[in-house]
Amino acid sequence: MNLNGIWQDFLTIIREEAGSRVVETWFKAVVFSQWDSHAKTAYFKVPNNFVKEWLTNNYMRLFELHLGRLLNEQKIHLLFLDETKMDMQIRPARPQETAEQHMPVLASIKKEHLPVQAAPRKVCINLDYKFDSFVVGPNNSLAYAAAHAVTEKPGILYNPLFIYGGSGLGKTHLLHAIGNQIKAQDNKARVLYQSADRFVTEFINAIRFNKVNQFEQKYREIDVLLIDDIQFISNKEQTQESFFHIFNALYEARKQIVLSSDSMPRDISGLADRLRTRLDGGLITDIQKPTLETKIAILKKKAELQREIISDEIAYFIASRVSSSVRELEGLLIRVLAFANLTHQALSLELAQKVLLSSTRESTLLPVLGFDRIAACVATHYNLTLSELRSIKRHKDITIARNAAMYLMKKLTHKSLAEIALFWGRKDHSTVVHALSKIDQIRVEDVAIQETLNQLERQLLET
Ligand code: ADP
Ligand code: MG
């Protein structure tokens, strides 16, 4: 294997990602001395301990990501050997590996074919990410509608479509959903999903192999181009230029382009103006954080996809543990489901609490508070009588007070939604979920409400 060639490729990538100064300062004096394909370990000689520490502390991610890709390995181990201490024993980077394990293979490095190519790996559309597994809520309905519309008239209605929003809110899901839907309608449609950072790497490889033309050509032949996390091309001038040409060619040929990003085009730094103008030129739509109700609906949907059914109660509990990211929400659900499965227990609120409450302290911390106390406290604060509070009147102030009381009941007791509903004389707990969701929303916008809730909470917990 041509280690030097791979190393030079790697440096080119690092130059694009981190800048030439970084490469000159930290990477130039490093020698990629051996690759043990058996133990998936790369050996480097570094001039001194300082360089070694610096690389380890700051650039591990880049090593693992890009060198791993160039070596065609998902996970690689790295060993930095300080040249000034070369005669000392080799210390493996990971504690569980002993030096002996590495010794024999050090001598016999297998010859392997060059894995680096300009052609990209085939990027598949994820079949799990479809429109019908996407839960629509007020936070994402516009993005969903726009994404769907694009599949009805690709290249015509909204071009480009630009979807932005925080991490874990469903951008990648929507991009794949567009791809899946278009493929379902027209099997021959050439749909390409690519994350922008892969696009960058691919471009760099194309430069190295003198294949920029083929690279651009490949993208120009696409019918639907889905580029995820476009913010990753910021500050990568050459890549941007290449993307600009591809964009124009596709746009003029009325091919659909969909992009996602963590922020609006104008907020992506290090983007060439003319490219920014292009990204700005179509429909820009955002995905906001999901509301409580949407979080609950997503959890139920995800459970359903795993052939499990979870109650509102459990869903509410899980949803209340996560602030916004649907990815995190899913993570917690998986933990609960896995635990139930592995321990052969039925899904229950208690089980979910056991799995997700980080310490038993957290779950026993709450004092024993009765619903009556909470209701009385809230009524007094809002200058209402208890019967007014418990009535079904929809006067605005009363509604807010009632919602606040339900919120405090959920937060400060271990009682279930159904029990809370019962206290308020409601048949089912959807009223409670609605109230909690409302409070969740206004709490963000309305500082006064937030202050009131905090004050009531303190009052209840302190007395
Ligand atoms: P992003 O790309 O915005 O960081 P993803 O699209 O990767 O987020 O979403 C993270 C996870 O959350 C995925 O598993 C996705 O299926 C799920 N997800 C996000 N939003 C929704 C939604 N509205 N309905 C169903 N699943 C969702
Ligand atoms: Mg994503």
mmCIF file of N, CA, C and O in Angstrom, residues 424-459:
data_model
loop_
_atom_site.group_PDB
_atom_site.id
_atom_site.type_symbol
_atom_site.label_atom_id
_atom_site.label_comp_id
_atom_site.label_asym_id
_atom_site.label_seq_id
_atom_site.Cartn_x
_atom_site.Cartn_y
_atom_site.Cartn_z
ATOM 1 N N TRP A 424 -59.526 16.644 37.878
ATOM 2 C CA TRP A 424 -60.222 17.753 37.225
ATOM 3 C C TRP A 424 -61.564 17.332 36.630
ATOM 4 O O TRP A 424 -62.196 18.091 35.914
ATOM 5 N N GLY A 425 -61.944 16.109 36.909
ATOM 6 C CA GLY A 425 -63.234 15.636 36.421
ATOM 7 C C GLY A 425 -63.277 15.435 34.916
ATOM 8 O O GLY A 425 -64.325 15.512 34.297
ATOM 9 N N ARG A 426 -62.109 15.204 34.310
ATOM 10 C CA ARG A 426 -62.086 14.981 32.860
ATOM 11 C C ARG A 426 -62.076 13.490 32.581
ATOM 12 O O ARG A 426 -61.449 12.713 33.307
ATOM 13 N N LYS A 427 -62.738 13.146 31.504
ATOM 14 C CA LYS A 427 -62.870 11.722 31.195
ATOM 15 C C LYS A 427 -61.537 11.084 30.813
ATOM 16 O O LYS A 427 -61.193 10.007 31.244
ATOM 17 N N ASP A 428 -60.794 11.788 29.960
ATOM 18 C CA ASP A 428 -59.526 11.173 29.566
ATOM 19 C C ASP A 428 -58.398 12.189 29.706
ATOM 20 O O ASP A 428 -58.643 13.373 29.961
ATOM 21 N N HIS A 429 -57.201 11.729 29.528
ATOM 22 C CA HIS A 429 -56.064 12.575 29.879
ATOM 23 C C HIS A 429 -55.619 13.519 28.760
ATOM 24 O O HIS A 429 -54.650 14.220 28.912
ATOM 25 N N SER A 430 -56.335 13.520 27.625
ATOM 26 C CA SER A 430 -55.868 14.383 26.537
ATOM 27 C C SER A 430 -55.944 15.858 26.929
ATOM 28 O O SER A 430 -55.129 16.661 26.484
ATOM 29 N N THR A 431 -56.913 16.204 27.785
ATOM 30 C CA THR A 431 -56.991 17.588 28.277
ATOM 31 C C THR A 431 -55.705 17.957 29.001
ATOM 32 O O THR A 431 -55.186 19.052 28.858
ATOM 33 N N VAL A 432 -55.229 17.006 29.786
ATOM 34 C CA VAL A 432 -54.015 17.278 30.565
ATOM 35 C C VAL A 432 -52.818 17.434 29.625
ATOM 36 O O VAL A 432 -52.026 18.363 29.763
ATOM 37 N N VAL A 433 -52.720 16.534 28.663
ATOM 38 C CA VAL A 433 -51.609 16.631 27.705
ATOM 39 C C VAL A 433 -51.660 17.981 27.004
ATOM 40 O O VAL A 433 -50.644 18.667 26.838
ATOM 41 N N HIS A 434 -52.871 18.378 26.644
ATOM 42 C CA HIS A 434 -53.030 19.659 25.957
ATOM 43 C C HIS A 434 -52.584 20.810 26.847
ATOM 44 O O HIS A 434 -51.848 21.705 26.418
ATOM 45 N N ALA A 435 -52.995 20.754 28.108
ATOM 46 C CA ALA A 435 -52.626 21.815 29.047
ATOM 47 C C ALA A 435 -51.104 21.886 29.211
ATOM 48 O O ALA A 435 -50.505 22.959 29.167
ATOM 49 N N LEU A 436 -50.487 20.730 29.359
ATOM 50 C CA LEU A 436 -49.031 20.690 29.552
ATOM 51 C C LEU A 436 -48.321 21.247 28.327
ATOM 52 O O LEU A 436 -47.342 21.984 28.421
ATOM 53 N N SER A 437 -48.861 20.898 27.179
ATOM 54 C CA SER A 437 -48.266 21.363 25.942
ATOM 55 C C SER A 437 -48.360 22.882 25.822
ATOM 56 O O SER A 437 -47.419 23.562 25.433
ATOM 57 N N LYS A 438 -49.526 23.405 26.183
ATOM 58 C CA LYS A 438 -49.743 24.862 26.143
ATOM 59 C C LYS A 438 -48.738 25.577 27.039
ATOM 60 O O LYS A 438 -48.094 26.542 26.638
ATOM 61 N N ILE A 439 -48.609 25.068 28.255
ATOM 62 C CA ILE A 439 -47.684 25.689 29.208
ATOM 63 C C ILE A 439 -46.253 25.608 28.674
ATOM 64 O O ILE A 439 -45.497 26.569 28.717
ATOM 65 N N ASP A 440 -45.916 24.479 28.137
ATOM 66 C CA ASP A 440 -44.595 24.286 27.541
ATOM 67 C C ASP A 440 -44.307 25.379 26.520
ATOM 68 O O ASP A 440 -43.206 25.903 26.446
ATOM 69 N N GLN A 441 -45.318 25.670 25.721
ATOM 70 C CA GLN A 441 -45.143 26.690 24.675
ATOM 71 C C GLN A 441 -44.994 28.079 25.261
ATOM 72 O O GLN A 441 -44.049 28.789 24.960
ATOM 73 N N ILE A 442 -45.970 28.471 26.109
ATOM 74 C CA ILE A 442 -45.933 29.860 26.569
ATOM 75 C C ILE A 442 -44.786 30.119 27.531
ATOM 76 O O ILE A 442 -44.302 31.223 27.622
ATOM 77 N N ARG A 443 -44.341 29.070 28.176
ATOM 78 C CA ARG A 443 -43.217 29.234 29.095
ATOM 79 C C ARG A 443 -41.984 29.789 28.381
ATOM 80 O O ARG A 443 -41.211 30.552 28.931
ATOM 81 N N VAL A 444 -41.820 29.379 27.133
ATOM 82 C CA VAL A 444 -40.659 29.816 26.367
ATOM 83 C C VAL A 444 -40.769 31.294 26.010
ATOM 84 O O VAL A 444 -39.804 32.052 26.073
ATOM 85 N N GLU A 445 -42.001 31.690 25.642
ATOM 86 C CA GLU A 445 -42.170 33.060 25.142
ATOM 87 C C GLU A 445 -42.435 34.063 26.253
ATOM 88 O O GLU A 445 -42.104 35.231 26.149
ATOM 89 N N ASP A 446 -43.064 33.600 27.304
ATOM 90 C CA ASP A 446 -43.598 34.517 28.302
ATOM 91 C C ASP A 446 -42.818 34.413 29.614
ATOM 92 O O ASP A 446 -43.001 33.490 30.401
ATOM 93 N N VAL A 447 -41.976 35.404 29.827
ATOM 94 C CA VAL A 447 -41.118 35.376 31.014
ATOM 95 C C VAL A 447 -41.935 35.469 32.294
ATOM 96 O O VAL A 447 -41.591 34.866 33.311
ATOM 97 N N ALA A 448 -43.039 36.218 32.212
ATOM 98 C CA ALA A 448 -43.858 36.403 33.411
ATOM 99 C C ALA A 448 -44.438 35.067 33.880
ATOM 100 O O ALA A 448 -44.417 34.752 35.070
ATOM 101 N N ILE A 449 -44.939 34.291 32.934
ATOM 102 C CA ILE A 449 -45.499 32.980 33.280
ATOM 103 C C ILE A 449 -44.409 32.096 33.885
ATOM 104 O O ILE A 449 -44.609 31.403 34.882
ATOM 105 N N GLN A 450 -43.274 32.164 33.252
ATOM 106 C CA GLN A 450 -42.150 31.355 33.721
ATOM 107 C C GLN A 450 -41.842 31.692 35.179
ATOM 108 O O GLN A 450 -41.677 30.817 36.020
ATOM 109 N N GLU A 451 -41.837 32.997 35.448
ATOM 110 C CA GLU A 451 -41.543 33.470 36.798
ATOM 111 C C GLU A 451 -42.626 32.995 37.770
ATOM 112 O O GLU A 451 -42.320 32.502 38.862
ATOM 113 N N THR A 452 -43.881 33.110 37.344
ATOM 114 C CA THR A 452 -44.996 32.665 38.189
ATOM 115 C C THR A 452 -44.862 31.187 38.532
ATOM 116 O O THR A 452 -45.013 30.782 39.691
ATOM 117 N N LEU A 453 -44.562 30.394 37.507
ATOM 118 C CA LEU A 453 -44.439 28.950 37.738
ATOM 119 C C LEU A 453 -43.305 28.648 38.711
ATOM 120 O O LEU A 453 -43.452 27.840 39.629
ATOM 121 N N ASN A 454 -42.192 29.313 38.515
ATOM 122 C CA ASN A 454 -41.059 29.092 39.421
ATOM 123 C C ASN A 454 -41.422 29.451 40.853
ATOM 124 O O ASN A 454 -41.098 28.737 41.798
ATOM 125 N N GLN A 455 -42.119 30.575 40.951
ATOM 126 C CA GLN A 455 -42.490 31.066 42.275
ATOM 127 C C GLN A 455 -43.440 30.082 42.967
ATOM 128 O O GLN A 455 -43.251 29.737 44.132
ATOM 129 N N LEU A 456 -44.437 29.622 42.213
ATOM 130 C CA LEU A 456 -45.398 28.665 42.776
ATOM 131 C C LEU A 456 -44.690 27.372 43.183
ATOM 132 O O LEU A 456 -44.965 26.795 44.235
ATOM 133 N N GLU A 457 -43.774 26.974 42.336
ATOM 134 C CA GLU A 457 -43.056 25.739 42.612
ATOM 135 C C GLU A 457 -42.256 25.859 43.908
ATOM 136 O O GLU A 457 -42.299 24.981 44.769
ATOM 137 N N ARG A 458 -41.547 26.971 44.020
ATOM 138 C CA ARG A 458 -40.751 27.197 45.242
ATOM 139 C C ARG A 458 -41.646 27.174 46.469
ATOM 140 O O ARG A 458 -41.361 26.509 47.463
ATOM 141 N N GLN A 459 -42.754 27.889 46.332
ATOM 142 C CA GLN A 459 -43.711 27.987 47.436
ATOM 143 C C GLN A 459 -44.188 26.588 47.859
ATOM 144 O O GLN A 459 -44.241 26.276 49.037
#
